[in-house]
Amino acid sequence: RSMLGQADALVVEVSHLDVHGVGYVDVILAYRDRSTATARLGSESVPDGLAAGEQVVARIVANMIVAIERSPT
């Protein structure tokens, strides 16, 4: 993967948590090459109602997931 870009992925797991009143979402993604990635994102960077099994696009900067979007249908 490049330092800046996007990657198609499958959502494996989604967990919501609250830290001192700020909402975060832990997400595990599986890429097409069968590698996985884990990200802790602010709730504003993840679509509402995201669930395991959804196809998404991961926005990546410096090899870190910075946002997740639902794949266009």
XYZ file of C-alpha atoms in Angstrom:
73
model
C 0.000 0.000 0.000
C 1.119 3.517 -0.685
C 1.693 6.268 1.887
C -1.418 8.160 0.724
C -4.486 6.598 -0.786
C -7.361 4.253 -0.229
C -8.034 0.541 -0.083
C -11.142 -1.611 -0.456
C -11.791 -3.684 2.651
C -14.311 -5.806 4.515
C -15.340 -4.845 8.041
C -14.544 -7.753 10.379
C -15.440 -6.167 13.712
C -16.744 -2.847 15.060
C -16.624 -1.782 18.728
C -17.820 1.549 20.105
C -16.237 3.111 23.168
C -16.405 6.330 25.116
C -13.335 7.969 26.624
C -14.124 10.930 28.899
C -17.252 11.739 26.910
C -15.629 11.449 23.466
C -16.865 8.687 21.156
C -14.412 6.383 19.393
C -14.830 3.364 17.165
C -12.396 0.434 17.028
C -12.545 -1.247 13.637
C -10.853 -4.359 12.273
C -10.666 -4.510 8.472
C -9.644 -7.319 6.112
C -8.094 -6.354 2.774
C -8.370 -8.315 -0.457
C -4.859 -9.734 0.017
C -6.136 -11.274 3.305
C -4.074 -8.946 5.498
C -5.879 -7.160 8.314
C -5.661 -3.739 9.930
C -6.992 -2.265 13.147
C -7.893 1.386 13.665
C -9.270 3.503 16.502
C -11.094 6.410 14.909
C -13.214 9.279 16.107
C -16.879 8.546 15.487
C -16.936 11.372 12.880
C -14.553 9.312 10.702
C -16.792 6.235 10.521
C -20.240 5.928 8.893
C -23.176 5.729 11.310
C -24.336 2.192 11.927
C -21.229 0.553 10.435
C -21.383 -3.209 10.988
C -19.308 -6.329 10.418
C -19.669 -7.705 6.902
C -19.888 -4.336 5.134
C -17.673 -3.446 2.200
C -15.845 -0.159 2.804
C -13.116 2.088 1.492
C -10.356 2.846 3.992
C -8.698 6.262 3.577
C -5.012 5.885 4.391
C -2.311 8.442 5.211
C 1.237 7.409 6.186
C 0.088 3.769 6.372
C -2.567 4.639 8.971
C -6.319 4.440 8.450
C -7.707 7.940 8.999
C -11.301 7.449 7.819
C -13.688 4.773 6.590
C -16.431 5.231 4.008
C -19.055 2.832 2.756
C -18.237 1.483 -0.697
C -20.311 3.093 -3.453
C -23.108 0.819 -4.601
